[in-house]
Amino acid sequence: MSAPQTRPLGIGVIGCGEIAQLMHLPIIHELPQLKIAALCDLSRSVLDGLGDHYGVAARYRDYHDLFRDPAVDAVVICTFDHGPVVRAAIEAGKHFIVEKPLAFTAQEARPLVAAATASGLTALVGYMKLYDPGYRLALEKIAAIGRPKMIQVHDFAGRFDRYQQLYTQLRGQDVDAALIKAGQQEVAGRVATMLGCGHTAYADLYMTLLMLGSHDLAVLRGAFGVAETVSYAQAVGPTHLMAVLGFADRVPALLEVAFGAQYEWWDEWMTVHGEADEVRIDFQNPYVRNAAAIVRLREAAGEGPSERILPGTPETAFRRQWQHFIACVRGEAMPLTPLQGGLDDLELAERIIKALPARALNEAAA
């Protein structure tokens, strides 16, 4: 199913918070193949401020109303709870990009994957790092080193307040706090049910894996496929996880994800150790535009060592993601980040958490 190519794709933005304002809206606005057709948010003040800024008259508080707008060909889903909006998008016949995670549990995601596949719609999970030109370059170098001896993925991130001075963001103060809290509690209940009584104490760790670590699961999968085993997991802290994963041909990977580091740098990297060469990808702060991942190669130079640094082409991964989305809608490309990948990552996240020893809630509090 494809949208008309004689006019720009009309994009509805559902959830006009930080990532929508910092990345999606400016990029949609600047790409000639796209047009911001409608906005949806709980905050009337945010809707009016962004609507006036971008010249968008169609402003909705309920995403169901947006889906009935004939000017909307596709949507980007940036809400807190993605699953119900994804379902509504498929039912409405709208192409979409959904920010990660696809849903909060694999059980919720499975019917969405099946429905999207049956619909023929273009449906992408917003794993923008897989579009990063530095990451794409690194995949070529990783393929050249043969079977890895070991893979390491490390993500402590960094400060989440420094980049805000680079942008102007509207923050609505007119949304009922009780409504937001009720939504968060409802999601927490679904997650707790999935984890079961023996692992509910790890709910914060699971959410860390979904909100921060899902990008790391995605870049691992993009390079090596879906992990076959989870041989070890340790909860270092309430939002600090270590795990040992196994990939095809018994290749091991050490994964470490932690939220809360106050570094003045962005601390996220993947290193692939081969028999004679090593490839490292240093990811840049995802909130800074035109900063691609940096690839570092360690290899032989004659009988001695050599190290090369290959900076990725200056580009914003979110922009490349949108360009790929346009090509998919027009039938010119196949989805690089389909919903199945989002489901694979949710299933792996659950396997990692359930590899941890059973623990009661009162033990976690202690």
Coordinates of C-alpha atoms in Angstrom, one line a residue:
M1 CA 0.0 0.0 0.0
S2 CA 1.5 3.3 -1.0
A3 CA 0.5 7.0 -0.7
P4 CA 0.2 9.3 -3.6
Q5 CA 3.6 10.5 -4.9
T6 CA 2.3 13.7 -6.6
R7 CA 2.2 15.6 -3.3
P8 CA 4.1 15.6 0.0
L9 CA 3.1 12.9 2.5
G10 CA 0.9 14.4 5.1
I11 CA 2.3 13.5 8.5
G12 CA 0.4 13.5 11.8
V13 CA 2.6 13.9 14.9
I14 CA 1.0 12.1 17.9
G15 CA 2.6 13.2 21.2
C16 CA 4.4 16.5 20.9
G17 CA 6.9 16.2 23.6
E18 CA 10.7 16.4 23.6
I19 CA 11.7 14.0 20.8
A20 CA 8.9 15.3 18.6
Q21 CA 10.0 18.9 19.1
L22 CA 13.7 18.4 18.9
M23 CA 13.9 16.0 16.0
H24 CA 10.8 14.9 14.2
L25 CA 9.0 18.2 13.7
P26 CA 12.0 20.1 12.4
I27 CA 13.0 17.3 10.0
I28 CA 9.4 16.7 8.7
H29 CA 9.2 20.5 8.2
E30 CA 12.5 20.7 6.2
L31 CA 12.0 17.6 3.9
P32 CA 10.2 18.6 0.8
Q33 CA 8.6 15.1 0.5
L34 CA 6.8 15.6 3.8
K35 CA 4.3 18.0 5.3
I36 CA 3.1 18.4 8.9
A37 CA -0.6 17.7 8.4
A38 CA -1.8 17.5 12.0
L39 CA -0.7 17.6 15.6
C40 CA -2.0 15.7 18.6
D41 CA -1.1 16.2 22.2
L42 CA -2.8 16.3 25.6
S43 CA -1.6 19.9 26.2
R44 CA -3.6 22.6 24.5
S45 CA -0.9 25.2 25.0
V46 CA 1.7 23.0 23.3
L47 CA -0.6 22.3 20.4
D48 CA -1.3 25.9 19.9
G49 CA 2.3 27.0 20.3
L50 CA 3.6 24.4 17.8
G51 CA 0.6 24.8 15.5
D52 CA 1.3 28.5 15.2
H53 CA 5.0 28.0 14.8
Y54 CA 4.7 25.4 12.0
G55 CA 1.5 26.8 10.4
V56 CA -0.6 23.7 11.2
A57 CA -4.3 24.3 11.7
A58 CA -5.3 20.7 12.4
R59 CA -4.8 20.2 16.2
Y60 CA -6.2 17.3 18.1
R61 CA -6.4 16.3 21.8
D62 CA -7.5 12.7 20.9
Y63 CA -5.4 10.6 18.4
H64 CA -8.6 8.9 17.2
D65 CA -9.8 12.2 15.8
L66 CA -6.4 12.7 14.0
F67 CA -6.7 9.3 12.4
R68 CA -10.0 10.4 10.8
D69 CA -8.3 13.4 9.1
P70 CA -8.1 12.7 5.4
A71 CA -5.0 14.9 5.1
V72 CA -3.0 12.5 7.2
D73 CA -1.2 9.8 5.2
A74 CA 1.1 8.7 7.9
V75 CA 2.0 9.3 11.6
V76 CA 4.9 9.3 14.0
I77 CA 4.0 8.0 17.4
C78 CA 5.8 9.7 20.3
T79 CA 3.4 9.1 23.1
F80 CA 4.2 7.3 26.4
D81 CA 2.2 4.1 25.7
H82 CA 2.8 3.2 22.1
G83 CA 0.9 0.0 21.6
P84 CA -2.7 1.3 21.6
V85 CA -1.8 4.0 19.1
V86 CA 0.0 1.6 16.8
R87 CA -3.2 -0.6 16.8
A88 CA -5.3 2.5 15.9
A89 CA -2.9 3.5 13.2
I90 CA -3.1 0.0 11.6
E91 CA -6.9 0.0 11.8
A92 CA -7.0 3.5 10.2
G93 CA -4.7 2.4 7.4
K94 CA -2.0 4.9 8.2
H95 CA 1.7 4.3 7.6
F96 CA 3.7 5.0 10.7
I97 CA 7.0 5.3 12.6
V98 CA 6.7 4.4 16.3
E99 CA 9.3 5.5 18.8
K100 CA 10.8 2.6 20.8
P101 CA 9.7 0.5 22.5
L102 CA 7.0 -0.9 20.2
A103 CA 5.0 -1.9 23.3
F104 CA 5.7 -2.5 27.0
T105 CA 5.6 -6.3 26.7
A106 CA 6.1 -8.9 24.0
Q107 CA 2.6 -10.2 24.6
E108 CA 1.2 -6.8 23.6
A109 CA 3.5 -6.5 20.6
R110 CA 2.9 -9.8 18.9
P111 CA -0.6 -9.0 17.5
L112 CA 0.6 -5.6 16.4
V113 CA 3.4 -7.3 14.3
A114 CA 0.9 -9.7 12.8
A115 CA -1.6 -6.9 12.0
A116 CA 1.0 -4.6 10.5
T117 CA 2.3 -7.4 8.3
A118 CA -1.2 -8.3 7.1
S119 CA -2.0 -4.6 6.4
G120 CA 0.7 -4.0 3.9
L121 CA 1.4 -0.6 5.5
T122 CA 4.9 0.8 6.0
A123 CA 5.6 0.4 9.7
L124 CA 8.9 1.2 11.3
V125 CA 10.2 1.2 14.9
G126 CA 12.2 4.3 15.5
Y127 CA 15.6 2.7 16.1
M128 CA 17.4 5.7 14.6
K129 CA 20.9 4.4 15.5
L130 CA 20.5 1.7 12.8
Y131 CA 20.4 4.5 10.2
D132 CA 23.5 6.3 11.6
P133 CA 26.1 6.5 8.8
G134 CA 28.9 5.7 11.2
Y135 CA 27.0 2.5 12.3
R136 CA 26.4 1.6 8.7
L137 CA 30.1 2.0 8.0
A138 CA 31.0 -0.1 11.0
L139 CA 28.8 -3.0 9.8
E140 CA 31.0 -3.2 6.7
K141 CA 34.2 -3.3 8.8
I142 CA 32.7 -5.9 11.2
A143 CA 31.8 -8.1 8.3
A144 CA 35.4 -8.1 7.2
I145 CA 36.9 -9.4 10.4
G146 CA 35.3 -12.8 10.3
R147 CA 33.9 -14.6 13.4
P148 CA 34.2 -12.4 16.5
K149 CA 36.0 -13.7 19.6
M150 CA 33.9 -11.4 21.8
I151 CA 31.4 -8.5 21.5
Q152 CA 31.0 -5.8 24.2
V153 CA 28.2 -3.2 24.3
H154 CA 28.3 -0.5 27.0
D155 CA 25.8 2.2 27.6
F156 CA 26.0 4.5 30.6
A157 CA 24.7 7.4 28.4
G158 CA 25.4 10.8 30.2
R159 CA 23.7 13.9 31.3
F160 CA 20.2 14.5 29.9
D161 CA 20.1 18.2 30.6
R162 CA 23.0 19.7 28.7
Y163 CA 21.5 19.4 25.2
Q164 CA 18.4 21.4 26.2
Q165 CA 20.3 24.7 25.8
L166 CA 20.6 23.9 22.1
Y167 CA 16.9 24.0 21.4
T168 CA 13.7 25.8 22.3
Q169 CA 11.1 23.5 23.7
L170 CA 7.5 24.1 24.7
R171 CA 6.4 22.4 27.9
G172 CA 2.7 22.3 28.7
Q173 CA 1.6 22.9 32.2
D174 CA -2.1 22.4 31.4
V175 CA -2.3 18.6 31.5
D176 CA -4.0 16.9 34.5
A177 CA -1.2 15.3 36.5
A178 CA -3.6 12.7 37.8
L179 CA -4.3 11.6 34.2
I180 CA -0.6 11.1 33.5
K181 CA -0.1 9.3 36.8
A182 CA -3.0 7.0 36.1
G183 CA -1.5 6.1 32.7
Q184 CA 1.9 5.3 34.3
Q185 CA 0.3 3.2 37.0
E186 CA -1.7 1.2 34.4
V187 CA 1.5 0.5 32.4
A188 CA 3.3 -0.5 35.6
G189 CA 0.6 -3.0 36.3
R190 CA 0.9 -4.6 32.9
V191 CA 4.6 -4.8 33.3
A192 CA 4.3 -6.3 36.8
T193 CA 1.9 -9.0 35.5
M194 CA 4.3 -9.9 32.7
L195 CA 7.3 -10.1 35.1
G196 CA 5.5 -12.2 37.6
C197 CA 5.9 -12.1 41.4
G198 CA 9.4 -13.4 41.4
H199 CA 10.7 -10.6 39.1
T200 CA 8.4 -7.6 39.8
A201 CA 11.2 -6.2 41.9
Y202 CA 13.2 -5.7 38.7
A203 CA 10.5 -3.5 37.0
D204 CA 12.8 -0.4 37.0
L205 CA 15.6 -2.4 35.5
Y206 CA 13.2 -3.7 32.8
M207 CA 12.1 -0.2 32.0
T208 CA 15.8 0.9 31.8
L209 CA 16.3 -1.8 29.3
L210 CA 13.3 -0.7 27.2
M211 CA 13.9 3.0 27.4
L212 CA 17.7 3.3 27.2
G213 CA 19.0 -0.2 26.4
S214 CA 16.6 -1.0 23.6
H215 CA 18.8 0.9 21.2
D216 CA 21.7 -1.3 22.3
L217 CA 19.7 -4.5 21.8
A218 CA 18.8 -3.1 18.3
V219 CA 22.4 -2.3 17.2
L220 CA 23.5 -5.8 18.4
R221 CA 20.7 -7.4 16.5
G222 CA 21.4 -5.3 13.4
A223 CA 25.0 -6.5 13.4
F224 CA 24.6 -10.2 14.6
G225 CA 21.0 -11.2 14.5
V226 CA 18.8 -12.1 17.4
A227 CA 20.6 -13.4 20.5
E228 CA 20.2 -17.2 20.9
T229 CA 21.0 -17.5 24.6
V230 CA 21.1 -15.5 27.8
S231 CA 23.7 -17.3 29.9
Y232 CA 24.1 -14.7 32.7
A233 CA 22.4 -11.6 34.1
Q234 CA 23.2 -9.5 37.1
A235 CA 21.3 -6.5 38.6
V236 CA 24.2 -4.3 39.7
G237 CA 21.7 -1.7 40.8
P238 CA 18.0 -0.8 40.3
T239 CA 18.9 0.7 36.9
H240 CA 22.2 -1.0 36.2
L241 CA 22.3 -4.3 34.4
M242 CA 25.0 -6.7 33.1
A243 CA 24.2 -9.7 30.9
V244 CA 26.1 -12.2 28.8
L245 CA 24.3 -13.1 25.6
G246 CA 25.1 -15.8 23.0
F247 CA 24.9 -15.3 19.3
A248 CA 25.2 -17.6 16.3
D249 CA 28.3 -19.8 16.1
R250 CA 28.6 -19.4 20.0
V251 CA 29.8 -15.8 19.8
P252 CA 29.5 -14.2 23.3
A253 CA 28.4 -10.7 24.0
L254 CA 28.7 -8.7 27.2
L255 CA 26.0 -6.1 27.6
E256 CA 26.1 -3.4 30.2
V257 CA 23.4 -0.7 30.5
A258 CA 22.9 1.8 33.3
F259 CA 20.9 5.0 33.7
G260 CA 21.8 8.0 35.8
A261 CA 25.5 8.7 34.9
Q262 CA 26.2 12.4 35.1
Y263 CA 29.0 12.4 32.6
E264 CA 29.8 15.4 30.5
W265 CA 30.3 13.1 27.5
W266 CA 28.1 10.5 25.9
D267 CA 29.2 7.0 27.0
E268 CA 27.8 4.5 24.6
W269 CA 29.8 2.1 22.5
M270 CA 30.1 -1.3 20.9
T271 CA 33.4 -3.1 20.4
V272 CA 33.8 -6.2 18.3
H273 CA 37.0 -8.2 18.9
G274 CA 38.2 -10.4 16.0
E275 CA 41.1 -12.8 15.8
A276 CA 43.4 -10.1 14.4
D277 CA 41.3 -6.9 14.2
E278 CA 39.1 -4.8 16.4
V279 CA 36.2 -2.5 15.5
R280 CA 34.7 0.0 17.9
I281 CA 31.7 2.2 17.4
D282 CA 31.4 5.3 19.6
F283 CA 27.8 6.6 19.4
Q284 CA 27.3 10.3 19.9
N285 CA 24.6 12.1 21.9
P286 CA 21.4 11.3 20.1
Y287 CA 19.9 14.7 20.9
V288 CA 22.7 16.5 19.0
R289 CA 22.0 16.9 15.3
N290 CA 24.6 16.1 12.6
A291 CA 26.8 14.0 14.9
A292 CA 27.4 10.6 13.5
A293 CA 28.9 7.6 15.2
I294 CA 32.7 7.4 15.1
V295 CA 34.4 4.1 14.0
R296 CA 37.8 3.1 15.4
L297 CA 39.8 0.3 13.8
R298 CA 42.7 -1.5 15.3
E299 CA 44.5 -3.8 12.8
A300 CA 47.9 -5.0 11.7
A301 CA 50.2 -2.7 9.7
G302 CA 52.9 -5.0 8.5
E303 CA 54.4 -6.5 11.6
G304 CA 53.1 -3.8 13.9
P305 CA 49.8 -2.4 15.2
S306 CA 47.8 0.3 13.5
E307 CA 44.8 2.4 14.6
R308 CA 42.5 4.4 12.4
I309 CA 39.6 6.7 13.2
L310 CA 36.8 6.9 10.7
P311 CA 34.3 9.7 11.5
G312 CA 30.9 9.0 10.1
T313 CA 29.4 11.4 7.5
P314 CA 27.9 14.4 9.4
E315 CA 24.2 13.6 9.4
T316 CA 21.2 13.2 11.7
A317 CA 20.1 9.6 12.0
F318 CA 16.5 10.7 12.5
R319 CA 16.7 12.5 9.1
R320 CA 18.0 9.4 7.4
Q321 CA 15.2 7.4 9.1
W322 CA 12.6 9.7 7.6
Q323 CA 14.2 9.5 4.2
H324 CA 14.1 5.7 4.4
F325 CA 10.5 5.9 5.5
I326 CA 9.6 7.9 2.4
A327 CA 11.3 5.4 0.2
C328 CA 9.4 2.5 1.9
V329 CA 6.0 4.2 1.5
R330 CA 6.8 4.8 -2.2
G331 CA 7.7 1.1 -2.7
E332 CA 11.4 2.0 -3.4
A333 CA 12.9 0.2 -0.3
M334 CA 12.1 -2.5 2.3
P335 CA 11.9 -1.5 6.0
L336 CA 15.2 -1.5 7.8
T337 CA 13.6 -1.5 11.2
P338 CA 10.3 -3.4 10.9
L339 CA 8.0 -4.1 13.8
Q340 CA 9.4 -7.7 14.1
G341 CA 12.7 -6.3 15.3
G342 CA 10.9 -4.4 18.0
L343 CA 9.2 -7.6 19.1
D344 CA 12.5 -9.5 19.0
D345 CA 14.0 -6.9 21.4
L346 CA 11.1 -7.1 23.8
E347 CA 11.4 -10.8 23.9
L348 CA 15.1 -10.6 24.6
A349 CA 14.6 -8.0 27.3
E350 CA 12.1 -10.3 29.1
R351 CA 14.5 -13.2 28.8
I352 CA 17.3 -11.1 30.3
I353 CA 15.2 -10.0 33.3
K354 CA 13.9 -13.4 33.9
A355 CA 17.5 -14.8 33.9
L356 CA 18.0 -12.8 37.1
P357 CA 17.4 -14.7 40.4
A358 CA 13.8 -14.4 41.7
R359 CA 13.5 -11.6 44.2
A360 CA 10.8 -10.3 46.4
L361 CA 9.8 -6.6 46.4
N362 CA 10.9 -6.2 50.1
E363 CA 14.3 -7.5 49.2
A364 CA 14.7 -4.9 46.5
A365 CA 13.7 -2.1 48.9
A366 CA 16.3 -3.4 51.4

